[in-house]
C-alpha cells in the first residue's frame, strides 16, 4: 500500500474503507441511512390543485414558489424514494450560472437579447438560492467564491483562451483570465498553465440544501409523499402505486429518471456521473494546495472533472464514469464502478500531488458514489407546459434536461413553473428556454453505441492532448464526438 490517499481495493481501502453508493456521502454526512424513516406514502386517491412528480430541487422549488404566491393552493409532491434521493442529493455542489446547452442556440430562435436575458436570469438565480436559504434558515455550507476552471495542457489552454474570448463577447459573464502564477495563487493545481474564473458561483452542500428545502415546503403546507412511484402522468392525474392524485396541474420533475415514465422512454437520456470524497485533509496539505476562497474547481479536459473543498476540509472530486447503461437503465443505489473510483483517485492525486505524499498520509477516500442526470438530444434544458385543450382534464408541465448544470437552473425552473401554473406573464415565462423542445433520442442499440462512442473518443482525445509535445489543437476524436453529440 502506498503512502498518502489510500488505494481502493474491491470497494475498501487499506485503512478505514471506502464506502460505495448508499446514495452519497452528502447524505451520510447528515446521518441518513437505509433505515432512516421516510415520510408517509400517498394514502390513496387524493384531489389536489397541483401534483408534482419528483422531490428533487425542481419539484421542491416549484412547490415552494407556488405556496409562497398562493398559500391556499393544495400542492402534493410524489416521490418514488425520498426527497433528495436523486441528483439533488448527490451532485458536486456547484451553484453556478451556466446556460445549459449554451446561449448561441437562442440567438437564432429568439434573438440576442433573449439569450442575454437567459444569462442574466441565471446569474440572479445564484443569489436567489442564497437569499432563500438564508430566509428559511437552511445552512447549506454556502460560500460564494466563484468558479475556476484550469487548463493543464496546451490544447486545454487553447480551449480556455477561445472560451474566454467567446465569454467576453457577452454581457454578464464577468470572466477573468489568469496565467499560471495567478491561478496557483488561488488553487495550486499541478501542471495548471492558465485559469478562467468568474464570480457567479457558490459552493454548497447539496443534501443540506435539498433537506432544508423539503422542510421549508412542508412548513408552507405542502404534502410530500415518499415511497410513492408515479407510473404515468396524464392530463388531470398522476397515477401511482398507492393511488391516483387528481389535479388540474401535474408537473413532471423527474430529470434523469424520466425514461421510466410511460411515454417518456426516449425523452431524456439518463447519464451517470460519479464523485469521490476524501477524508478531511490536514492543515499541512491545505498549506500546499491553497484553495482558501471556496471556489469550485473544474478543468478544460473533454471528459472534465469538477470539485469543491467542503466545509469540513475534504475534497469532493467528480467526473464521468461509465456514462450510460444499455436501454436507459437508471441507477438506484448510487454505487459506482471500482475502475471509476481508481481513475478519479489517480486524477485527484495528479491535481494535488501532496495527497500522494506524507503530508496526507492519514487521509483516504471516504466514500464514492454516482448519480444520474437527464440529457436531452440537443443538450439544452427546458421548462414548459402542455395547456389543457380539447376537453383535457388539466395541464401538464415539465422541467429538466439540465445535463450537469441544474443546481441553479432548477430554482429558475421552479419559479417559472409557478408562473406557468398561475398563468402569470413574467420576465421568466418569456425566457427562451421556456417551451423549448428537443427531438427524441435514437432507439437502441444506436443510443448506447453513440454515447459510448462519444466518451471513448473524448477519452482518447484527452490522452492525445496530454502527451508531451502535443500541439495546441483539439484532438480529432473530440471533434468527431462533438459532431455526433450535436453539441
Ligand atoms: C453526480 C452528479 C454531479 C452533479 N454536479 C452538479 C453540480 O455541481 N452543479 C450543477 O449545477 N449540477 C450538477 N449536477 C446536476 C444537478 O444535480 C441536477 O441537474 C439537479 O439536481 C436536478 O434536480 P431535479 O430535481 O430536476 O432532479 P433529481 O434531483 O434527480 O430529482 C428527481 C426526483 O424524482 C424522483 N422520481 C423520479 N421518477 C419518479 C417517479 N416515476 N415517481 C416519483 N418520483 C420519481 C426521483 O427519485 C428523484 O428524487 C450533478 C448531477 C450528478 C448526478
Coordinates of C-alpha atoms and ligand atoms in Angstrom, one line a residue:
X1 CA 0.0 0.0 0.0
X2 CA 1.3 3.5 -0.9
X3 CA 1.5 6.4 1.4
X4 CA -1.0 9.2 1.1
X5 CA -4.5 8.8 -0.2
X6 CA -5.4 5.1 0.3
X7 CA -5.6 2.6 -2.5
X8 CA -9.1 1.4 -3.3
X9 CA -9.3 -2.4 -3.5
X10 CA -12.6 -4.1 -4.1
X11 CA -14.5 -1.2 -2.6
X12 CA -12.4 -0.9 0.5
X13 CA -9.0 0.6 1.2
X14 CA -6.2 -0.5 3.5
X15 CA -7.4 1.6 6.4
X16 CA -10.9 2.8 7.1
X17 CA -12.6 1.5 3.9
X18 CA -14.2 3.4 1.0
X19 CA -18.0 3.3 1.1
X20 CA -19.6 2.9 -2.3
X21 CA -23.1 4.0 -3.1
X22 CA -25.6 4.3 -0.2
X23 CA -26.8 7.3 -2.2
X24 CA -24.0 9.7 -1.4
X25 CA -21.5 11.0 1.1
X26 CA -23.6 14.2 1.4
X27 CA -26.5 12.1 2.8
X28 CA -24.2 10.0 5.0
X29 CA -22.8 13.3 6.4
X30 CA -26.3 14.1 7.6
X31 CA -26.7 10.7 9.3
X32 CA -29.1 9.4 6.6
X33 CA -29.0 5.6 6.2
X34 CA -31.2 3.0 4.6
X35 CA -33.1 2.7 7.9
X36 CA -33.9 6.4 8.2
X37 CA -37.7 6.6 8.3
X38 CA -39.4 8.0 5.3
X39 CA -42.3 10.3 5.0
X40 CA -45.7 8.5 4.6
X41 CA -46.7 7.4 1.1
X42 CA -49.8 8.6 -0.6
X43 CA -52.7 7.3 1.5
X44 CA -54.9 6.5 -1.5
X45 CA -56.8 8.6 -4.1
X46 CA -56.4 12.3 -3.4
X47 CA -57.7 15.6 -5.0
X48 CA -55.2 18.5 -5.2
X49 CA -54.7 21.6 -7.3
X50 CA -51.1 20.8 -8.2
X51 CA -49.4 17.4 -8.3
X52 CA -45.6 17.4 -8.5
X53 CA -43.8 14.3 -9.5
X54 CA -40.3 14.2 -8.1
X55 CA -38.9 15.7 -4.8
X56 CA -35.6 17.0 -6.1
X57 CA -34.7 20.7 -6.3
X58 CA -37.0 21.2 -9.3
X59 CA -40.1 19.8 -7.7
X60 CA -39.4 21.3 -4.3
X61 CA -38.6 24.8 -5.7
X62 CA -41.9 24.7 -7.8
X63 CA -43.8 23.7 -4.6
X64 CA -42.1 26.5 -2.7
X65 CA -42.9 29.3 -5.1
X66 CA -46.4 28.1 -5.7
X67 CA -47.2 28.2 -2.0
X68 CA -45.5 31.5 -1.5
X69 CA -47.6 33.0 -4.3
X70 CA -50.9 31.4 -3.4
X71 CA -50.9 29.9 0.1
X72 CA -54.3 28.2 -0.3
X73 CA -53.2 26.0 -3.2
X74 CA -53.3 22.3 -2.4
X75 CA -49.9 21.1 -3.5
X76 CA -48.9 17.4 -3.3
X77 CA -45.3 16.1 -4.1
X78 CA -45.0 12.5 -5.1
X79 CA -41.5 10.9 -4.6
X80 CA -40.6 7.3 -5.5
X81 CA -37.8 7.1 -2.9
X82 CA -37.1 10.1 -0.5
X83 CA -36.8 13.8 -1.0
X84 CA -33.3 14.4 -2.4
X85 CA -32.7 10.8 -3.4
X86 CA -31.7 11.8 -7.0
X87 CA -29.1 14.2 -8.4
X88 CA -30.1 16.9 -5.9
X89 CA -28.7 14.9 -3.1
X90 CA -25.6 13.6 -4.9
X91 CA -24.2 16.5 -7.0
X92 CA -20.9 18.3 -6.9
X93 CA -22.4 21.4 -5.2
X94 CA -21.7 23.9 -7.8
X95 CA -24.4 26.6 -7.6
X96 CA -23.3 28.3 -10.8
X97 CA -24.7 30.4 -13.6
X98 CA -24.4 28.0 -16.6
X99 CA -26.8 28.3 -19.5
X100 CA -27.2 24.5 -20.2
X101 CA -26.7 23.9 -23.9
X102 CA -25.2 27.4 -24.4
X103 CA -26.6 30.8 -25.3
X104 CA -25.8 30.7 -29.0
X105 CA -28.8 28.4 -29.8
X106 CA -31.2 31.1 -28.6
X107 CA -29.8 33.8 -30.8
X108 CA -31.1 32.1 -33.9
X109 CA -34.5 31.3 -32.4
X110 CA -35.2 34.3 -30.1
X111 CA -32.6 36.9 -30.8
X112 CA -29.5 38.0 -28.9
X113 CA -31.4 40.0 -26.2
X114 CA -33.3 36.8 -25.2
X115 CA -30.0 34.9 -24.9
X116 CA -28.6 37.7 -22.7
X117 CA -31.8 37.6 -20.6
X118 CA -31.3 33.9 -20.0
X119 CA -27.8 34.5 -18.7
X120 CA -28.8 37.4 -16.5
X121 CA -31.6 35.3 -15.0
X122 CA -29.2 32.5 -14.1
X123 CA -26.7 35.0 -12.5
X124 CA -29.6 36.4 -10.4
X125 CA -30.7 32.9 -9.6
X126 CA -27.4 32.1 -7.8
X127 CA -28.2 34.9 -5.4
X128 CA -31.9 33.9 -5.2
X129 CA -31.0 30.5 -3.9
X130 CA -28.6 32.0 -1.4
X131 CA -31.3 34.5 -0.3
X132 CA -34.0 31.8 0.2
X133 CA -31.6 29.6 2.1
X134 CA -30.9 32.4 4.5
X135 CA -34.6 33.4 4.8
X136 CA -35.6 29.8 5.5
X137 CA -32.8 29.1 7.9
X138 CA -31.2 26.5 5.6
X139 CA -27.5 26.2 6.4
X140 CA -26.1 24.5 3.3
X141 CA -22.4 25.5 3.8
X142 CA -22.8 28.1 1.1
X143 CA -19.7 30.1 0.1
X144 CA -19.8 32.3 -3.0
X145 CA -16.2 32.0 -4.1
X146 CA -16.7 31.9 -7.9
X147 CA -15.9 29.2 -10.4
X148 CA -12.3 28.4 -11.5
X149 CA -11.6 26.2 -14.5
X150 CA -8.0 25.3 -15.2
X151 CA -6.0 24.2 -18.3
X152 CA -3.3 21.6 -17.8
X153 CA -2.1 21.1 -21.4
X154 CA -1.5 23.2 -24.5
X155 CA -4.8 22.1 -26.1
X156 CA -6.7 22.8 -22.9
X157 CA -5.1 26.2 -22.7
X158 CA -6.2 26.9 -26.3
X159 CA -9.8 26.0 -25.4
X160 CA -9.6 28.1 -22.3
X161 CA -8.4 31.1 -24.5
X162 CA -11.2 30.7 -27.0
X163 CA -13.8 30.2 -24.3
X164 CA -12.5 33.4 -22.6
X165 CA -12.8 35.3 -25.9
X166 CA -16.3 33.9 -26.5
X167 CA -17.5 34.8 -23.0
X168 CA -16.1 38.3 -23.3
X169 CA -18.4 38.9 -26.2
X170 CA -21.4 38.6 -23.9
X171 CA -22.5 40.9 -21.1
X172 CA -23.0 39.5 -17.5
X173 CA -20.4 36.7 -17.9
X174 CA -17.7 38.6 -16.0
X175 CA -14.9 36.0 -16.7
X176 CA -11.3 36.8 -15.8
X177 CA -8.4 35.0 -17.4
X178 CA -5.4 34.1 -15.2
X179 CA -1.9 32.9 -16.1
X180 CA -0.3 30.0 -14.3
X181 CA 1.0 32.1 -11.4
X182 CA -2.4 33.9 -10.8
X183 CA -4.2 30.5 -11.0
X184 CA -1.7 29.0 -8.5
X185 CA -2.3 31.8 -6.0
X186 CA -5.9 30.8 -5.9
X187 CA -5.6 27.0 -6.1
X188 CA -2.3 25.2 -6.7
X189 CA -3.2 22.5 -9.3
X190 CA -0.1 20.7 -10.6
X191 CA 0.5 21.4 -14.2
X192 CA -2.0 24.2 -14.5
X193 CA -0.9 26.7 -17.2
X194 CA -3.9 29.0 -17.0
X195 CA -7.2 29.6 -15.3
X196 CA -10.6 31.1 -16.2
X197 CA -12.6 32.4 -13.3
X198 CA -16.0 34.1 -12.8
X199 CA -17.8 35.3 -9.7
X200 CA -21.3 33.8 -10.3
X201 CA -20.9 30.6 -8.4
X202 CA -21.2 29.3 -4.9
X203 CA -20.1 26.1 -3.2
X204 CA -22.9 24.3 -1.5
X205 CA -23.6 21.1 0.5
X206 CA -26.3 19.5 -1.9
X207 CA -28.1 17.3 0.7
X208 CA -28.3 20.1 3.2
X209 CA -30.0 22.3 0.6
X210 CA -32.5 19.7 -0.5
X211 CA -33.3 18.6 3.0
X212 CA -33.8 22.1 4.1
X213 CA -36.0 22.9 1.1
X214 CA -38.2 19.9 1.8
X215 CA -38.7 21.0 5.3
X216 CA -39.4 24.6 4.2
X217 CA -42.2 23.5 1.8
X218 CA -43.7 21.3 4.4
X219 CA -43.9 24.4 6.7
X220 CA -45.8 26.1 4.0
X221 CA -48.4 23.2 4.0
X222 CA -47.2 21.1 1.1
X223 CA -47.7 17.3 1.4
X224 CA -44.6 15.2 0.4
X225 CA -45.4 11.5 0.0
X226 CA -42.2 9.4 -0.2
X227 CA -42.0 5.8 -1.4
X228 CA -44.7 6.7 -3.9
X229 CA -43.7 5.9 -7.5
X230 CA -45.7 7.5 -10.4
X231 CA -46.1 5.2 -13.4
X232 CA -47.9 7.6 -15.6
X233 CA -48.7 11.3 -15.9
X234 CA -52.0 12.1 -17.7
X235 CA -53.8 15.4 -18.1
X236 CA -55.5 15.8 -14.8
X237 CA -53.9 12.9 -13.0
X238 CA -50.7 11.4 -11.6
X239 CA -51.1 7.6 -11.3
X240 CA -49.1 6.0 -8.5
X241 CA -48.6 2.6 -6.9
X242 CA -50.6 3.9 -3.9
X243 CA -53.5 5.6 -5.7
X244 CA -54.2 8.5 -8.1
X245 CA -53.8 12.2 -7.5
X246 CA -56.4 14.1 -9.5
X247 CA -55.1 17.6 -10.1
X248 CA -55.7 20.3 -12.8
X249 CA -51.9 20.8 -12.9
X250 CA -49.4 18.0 -13.0
X251 CA -45.7 18.8 -13.0
X252 CA -43.0 16.3 -14.2
X253 CA -39.8 16.9 -12.3
X254 CA -38.1 13.5 -12.7
X255 CA -34.9 14.5 -14.6
X256 CA -32.6 11.6 -15.1
X257 CA -35.3 9.1 -14.1
X258 CA -37.8 10.3 -16.7
X259 CA -37.1 7.3 -19.0
X260 CA -39.1 5.1 -16.6
X261 CA -42.3 7.0 -17.1
X262 CA -44.8 5.8 -19.6
X263 CA -44.4 7.6 -22.9
X264 CA -41.1 9.2 -21.9
X265 CA -38.5 6.5 -22.6
X266 CA -36.6 8.4 -25.2
X267 CA -37.2 12.0 -23.9
X268 CA -34.0 12.4 -21.9
X269 CA -31.0 10.1 -21.8
X270 CA -30.0 9.1 -18.2
X271 CA -26.3 9.9 -18.0
X272 CA -24.2 8.9 -15.0
X273 CA -21.6 11.0 -13.2
X274 CA -19.5 9.9 -10.2
X275 CA -17.8 11.5 -7.2
X276 CA -15.3 10.6 -4.6
X277 CA -14.7 12.5 -1.4
X278 CA -11.6 12.4 0.7
X279 CA -11.3 12.2 4.5
X280 CA -10.7 15.7 5.9
X281 CA -7.2 16.8 4.9
X282 CA -4.6 18.0 7.4
X283 CA -3.6 21.7 7.6
X284 CA -0.2 20.8 6.0
X285 CA -1.9 19.6 2.9
X286 CA -4.0 22.7 2.7
X287 CA -0.9 24.8 3.0
X288 CA 0.3 23.2 -0.2
X289 CA -3.0 23.4 -2.0
X290 CA -4.2 26.9 -1.1
X291 CA -7.9 27.0 -2.1
X292 CA -9.0 29.4 0.6
X293 CA -11.9 31.2 -1.1
X294 CA -14.5 28.5 -1.7
X295 CA -14.1 28.4 -5.5
X296 CA -15.5 25.4 -7.3
X297 CA -12.8 23.8 -9.4
X298 CA -13.0 22.4 -12.9
X299 CA -10.9 21.8 -16.0
X300 CA -10.9 22.0 -19.8
X301 CA -10.5 18.3 -20.4
X302 CA -13.1 16.8 -22.8
X303 CA -14.0 14.3 -20.0
X304 CA -13.9 17.1 -17.5
X305 CA -13.6 16.9 -13.7
X306 CA -15.4 19.1 -11.1
X307 CA -14.5 19.6 -7.5
X308 CA -15.1 21.5 -4.3
X309 CA -13.4 22.0 -1.0
X310 CA -16.1 21.0 1.6
X311 CA -16.9 22.9 4.7
X312 CA -15.1 20.3 6.8
X313 CA -11.9 20.4 4.6
X314 CA -12.3 17.4 2.4
X315 CA -12.1 17.5 -1.4
X316 CA -15.2 16.2 -3.3
X317 CA -13.9 15.3 -6.8
X318 CA -16.2 14.2 -9.6
X319 CA -16.1 13.1 -13.2
X320 CA -17.6 10.8 -15.7
X321 CA -17.5 7.0 -15.0
X322 CA -19.5 4.6 -17.2
X323 CA -21.6 7.2 -18.9
X324 CA -24.7 5.3 -19.8
X325 CA -26.3 1.9 -19.3
X326 CA -28.0 0.0 -22.2
X327 CA -31.7 0.6 -22.6
X328 CA -31.6 3.8 -20.4
X329 CA -31.4 1.7 -17.3
X330 CA -31.3 4.0 -14.3
X331 CA -29.1 3.7 -11.2
X332 CA -30.8 3.0 -7.9
X333 CA -28.3 2.9 -5.0
X334 CA -25.6 5.2 -6.3
X335 CA -22.9 2.5 -6.5
X336 CA -20.1 3.4 -8.9
X337 CA -17.5 1.1 -10.6
X338 CA -14.2 0.3 -9.0
X339 CA -12.4 1.5 -12.2
X340 CA -14.1 4.8 -11.8
X341 CA -13.0 5.2 -8.2
X342 CA -9.5 4.3 -9.2
X343 CA -9.5 6.7 -12.1
X344 CA -10.8 9.6 -10.1
X345 CA -8.4 8.9 -7.3
X346 CA -5.5 8.9 -9.7
X347 CA -6.7 12.2 -11.3
X348 CA -7.1 13.8 -7.9
X349 CA -3.6 12.9 -6.9
X350 CA -2.2 14.2 -10.2
X351 CA -4.0 17.5 -9.5
X352 CA -2.7 17.6 -5.9
X353 CA 0.5 15.5 -5.6
X354 CA 0.6 16.3 -1.9
X355 CA -2.2 13.8 -1.5
X356 CA 0.1 11.0 -2.6
X357 CA 2.8 12.1 -0.1
X358 CA 3.5 12.0 3.6
X359 CA 1.6 15.2 4.4
X360 CA -1.7 13.4 3.7
X361 CA -0.6 10.0 4.9
X362 CA -3.6 9.7 7.3
X363 CA -6.2 10.5 4.8
X364 CA -8.1 8.3 2.3
X365 CA -11.1 8.2 0.1
X366 CA -14.1 8.1 2.5
X367 CA -16.9 7.5 0.0
X368 CA -17.6 7.1 -3.7
X369 CA -21.0 7.3 -5.4
X370 CA -22.7 8.1 -8.7
X371 CA -25.9 9.8 -9.8
X372 CA -28.0 10.2 -12.8
X373 CA -28.7 13.4 -14.8
X374 CA -31.1 14.0 -17.7
X375 CA -29.6 14.7 -21.2
X376 CA -31.9 16.0 -23.9
X377 CA -30.9 15.2 -27.5
X378 CA -29.7 18.8 -28.1
X379 CA -28.2 19.1 -24.5
X380 CA -30.4 22.1 -23.8
X381 CA -32.5 22.3 -20.6
X382 CA -36.2 23.2 -20.8
X383 CA -39.3 24.1 -18.9
X384 CA -42.8 24.2 -20.4
X385 CA -46.4 23.3 -20.3
X386 CA -49.0 21.4 -22.4
X387 CA -52.1 23.5 -21.7
X388 CA -55.4 21.8 -21.2
X389 CA -57.3 21.9 -24.5
X390 CA -59.9 19.9 -26.4
X391 CA -61.6 18.8 -23.2
X392 CA -58.4 17.6 -21.5
X393 CA -58.8 17.3 -17.7
X394 CA -55.8 19.6 -17.0
X395 CA -52.4 20.9 -18.0
X396 CA -49.1 19.0 -17.7
X397 CA -45.8 20.7 -17.1
X398 CA -42.2 19.6 -17.3
X399 CA -38.7 21.0 -16.4
X400 CA -35.3 19.4 -16.7
X401 CA -32.7 18.2 -19.1
X402 CA -30.1 20.2 -17.1
X403 CA -27.3 17.8 -18.1
X404 CA -24.6 18.5 -15.4
X405 CA -25.7 22.1 -14.5
X406 CA -29.0 22.0 -12.7
X407 CA -28.3 23.2 -9.2
X408 CA -29.0 26.8 -10.1
X409 CA -31.3 26.2 -13.1
X410 CA -33.8 24.1 -11.0
X411 CA -34.6 27.2 -9.0
X412 CA -35.3 29.3 -12.1
X413 CA -37.3 26.4 -13.4
X414 CA -39.3 26.2 -10.2
X415 CA -40.2 29.9 -10.2
X416 CA -41.1 29.6 -13.9
X417 CA -43.3 26.6 -13.3
X418 CA -45.1 28.5 -10.6
X419 CA -45.7 31.4 -13.0
X420 CA -47.0 29.0 -15.7
X421 CA -49.3 27.2 -13.3
X422 CA -50.7 30.6 -12.1
X423 CA -50.9 31.8 -15.7
X424 CA -48.7 34.8 -14.9
X425 CA -46.9 36.5 -17.8
X426 CA -43.5 37.4 -16.3
X427 CA -39.9 38.0 -17.5
X428 CA -39.3 34.4 -16.6
X429 CA -42.0 32.9 -18.7
X430 CA -40.6 34.9 -21.7
X431 CA -37.1 33.4 -21.4
X432 CA -36.1 31.4 -24.4
X433 CA -35.7 28.0 -22.7
X434 CA -39.5 28.1 -21.9
X435 CA -41.3 25.7 -24.3
X436 CA -38.1 24.6 -26.0
X437 CA -38.3 21.0 -27.2
X438 CA -35.6 18.6 -28.4
X439 CA -36.2 15.6 -30.6
X440 CA -36.2 12.2 -29.0
X441 CA -33.1 10.0 -28.6
X442 CA -32.5 7.3 -31.1
X443 CA -33.7 3.8 -30.3
X444 CA -31.2 1.1 -29.0
X445 CA -28.7 0.0 -29.9
X446 CA -27.9 3.3 -31.6
X447 CA -28.3 5.2 -28.3
X448 CA -25.8 3.0 -26.5
X449 CA -23.3 3.0 -29.4
X450 CA -23.5 6.8 -29.8
X451 CA -22.9 7.6 -26.1
X452 CA -20.1 5.1 -25.6
X453 CA -18.5 6.1 -28.9
X454 CA -18.6 9.8 -27.8
X455 CA -17.0 9.2 -24.5
X456 CA -14.4 6.8 -25.8
X457 CA -13.5 9.5 -28.3
X458 CA -13.3 12.2 -25.7
X459 CA -11.0 10.0 -23.5
X460 CA -8.8 9.3 -26.5
X461 CA -8.6 13.0 -27.2
X462 CA -7.7 13.8 -23.6
X463 CA -4.9 11.2 -23.7
X464 CA -3.6 12.5 -27.0
X465 CA -3.6 16.1 -25.8
X466 CA -1.8 15.4 -22.6
X467 CA 1.2 13.6 -24.3
X468 CA 4.5 15.5 -24.2
X469 CA 4.9 17.6 -27.3
X470 CA 1.2 17.6 -28.2
X471 CA 0.1 20.7 -30.1
X472 CA -2.5 23.3 -29.1
X473 CA -5.3 22.0 -31.4
X474 CA -8.2 19.9 -30.1
X475 CA -7.5 16.3 -30.9
X476 CA -9.6 14.9 -33.9
X477 CA -11.6 12.2 -31.9
X478 CA -13.1 15.0 -29.8
X479 CA -14.1 17.0 -32.9
X480 CA -15.9 14.0 -34.3
X481 CA -17.5 13.3 -31.0
X482 CA -18.8 16.9 -30.8
X483 CA -20.5 16.4 -34.2
X484 CA -22.1 13.1 -33.1
X485 CA -23.2 14.6 -29.8
X486 CA -24.8 17.5 -31.7
X487 CA -23.1 20.0 -29.3
Ligands
LIG1 C1 -23.0 13.2 -9.8 C2 -23.7 14.5 -10.2 C3 -23.0 15.7 -10.0 C4 -23.6 16.9 -10.4 N1 -23.0 18.1 -10.1 C5 -23.6 19.2 -10.4 C6 -23.0 20.5 -10.0 O1 -22.0 20.5 -9.3 N2 -23.7 21.6 -10.3 C7 -24.8 21.6 -11.0 O2 -25.4 22.6 -11.4 N3 -25.4 20.4 -11.4 C8 -24.9 19.3 -11.0 N4 -25.5 18.1 -11.3 C9 -26.8 18.1 -11.9 C10 -27.9 18.5 -10.8 O3 -27.6 17.8 -9.6 C11 -29.3 18.2 -11.3 O4 -29.5 18.9 -12.5 C12 -30.4 18.6 -10.4 O5 -30.1 18.2 -9.1 C13 -31.7 18.1 -10.9 O6 -32.7 18.3 -9.9 P1 -34.1 17.6 -10.2 O7 -35.0 17.9 -9.1 O8 -34.6 18.0 -11.6 O9 -33.8 16.1 -10.4 P2 -33.5 15.0 -9.2 O10 -32.7 15.6 -8.1 O11 -32.8 13.8 -9.9 O12 -34.9 14.6 -8.6 C14 -35.8 13.8 -9.3 C15 -36.6 13.1 -8.3 O13 -37.7 12.5 -8.9 C16 -37.9 11.2 -8.3 N5 -38.6 10.4 -9.3 C17 -38.2 10.0 -10.5 N6 -39.1 9.3 -11.1 C18 -40.2 9.3 -10.3 C19 -41.4 8.7 -10.4 N7 -41.8 8.0 -11.5 N8 -42.3 8.8 -9.4 C20 -42.0 9.5 -8.3 N9 -40.8 10.1 -8.1 C21 -39.9 10.0 -9.1 C22 -36.5 10.7 -8.0 O14 -36.5 9.7 -7.0 C23 -35.8 12.0 -7.6 O15 -35.8 12.2 -6.2 C24 -24.9 16.9 -11.0 C25 -25.6 15.7 -11.2 C26 -25.0 14.5 -10.8 C27 -25.7 13.2 -10.9

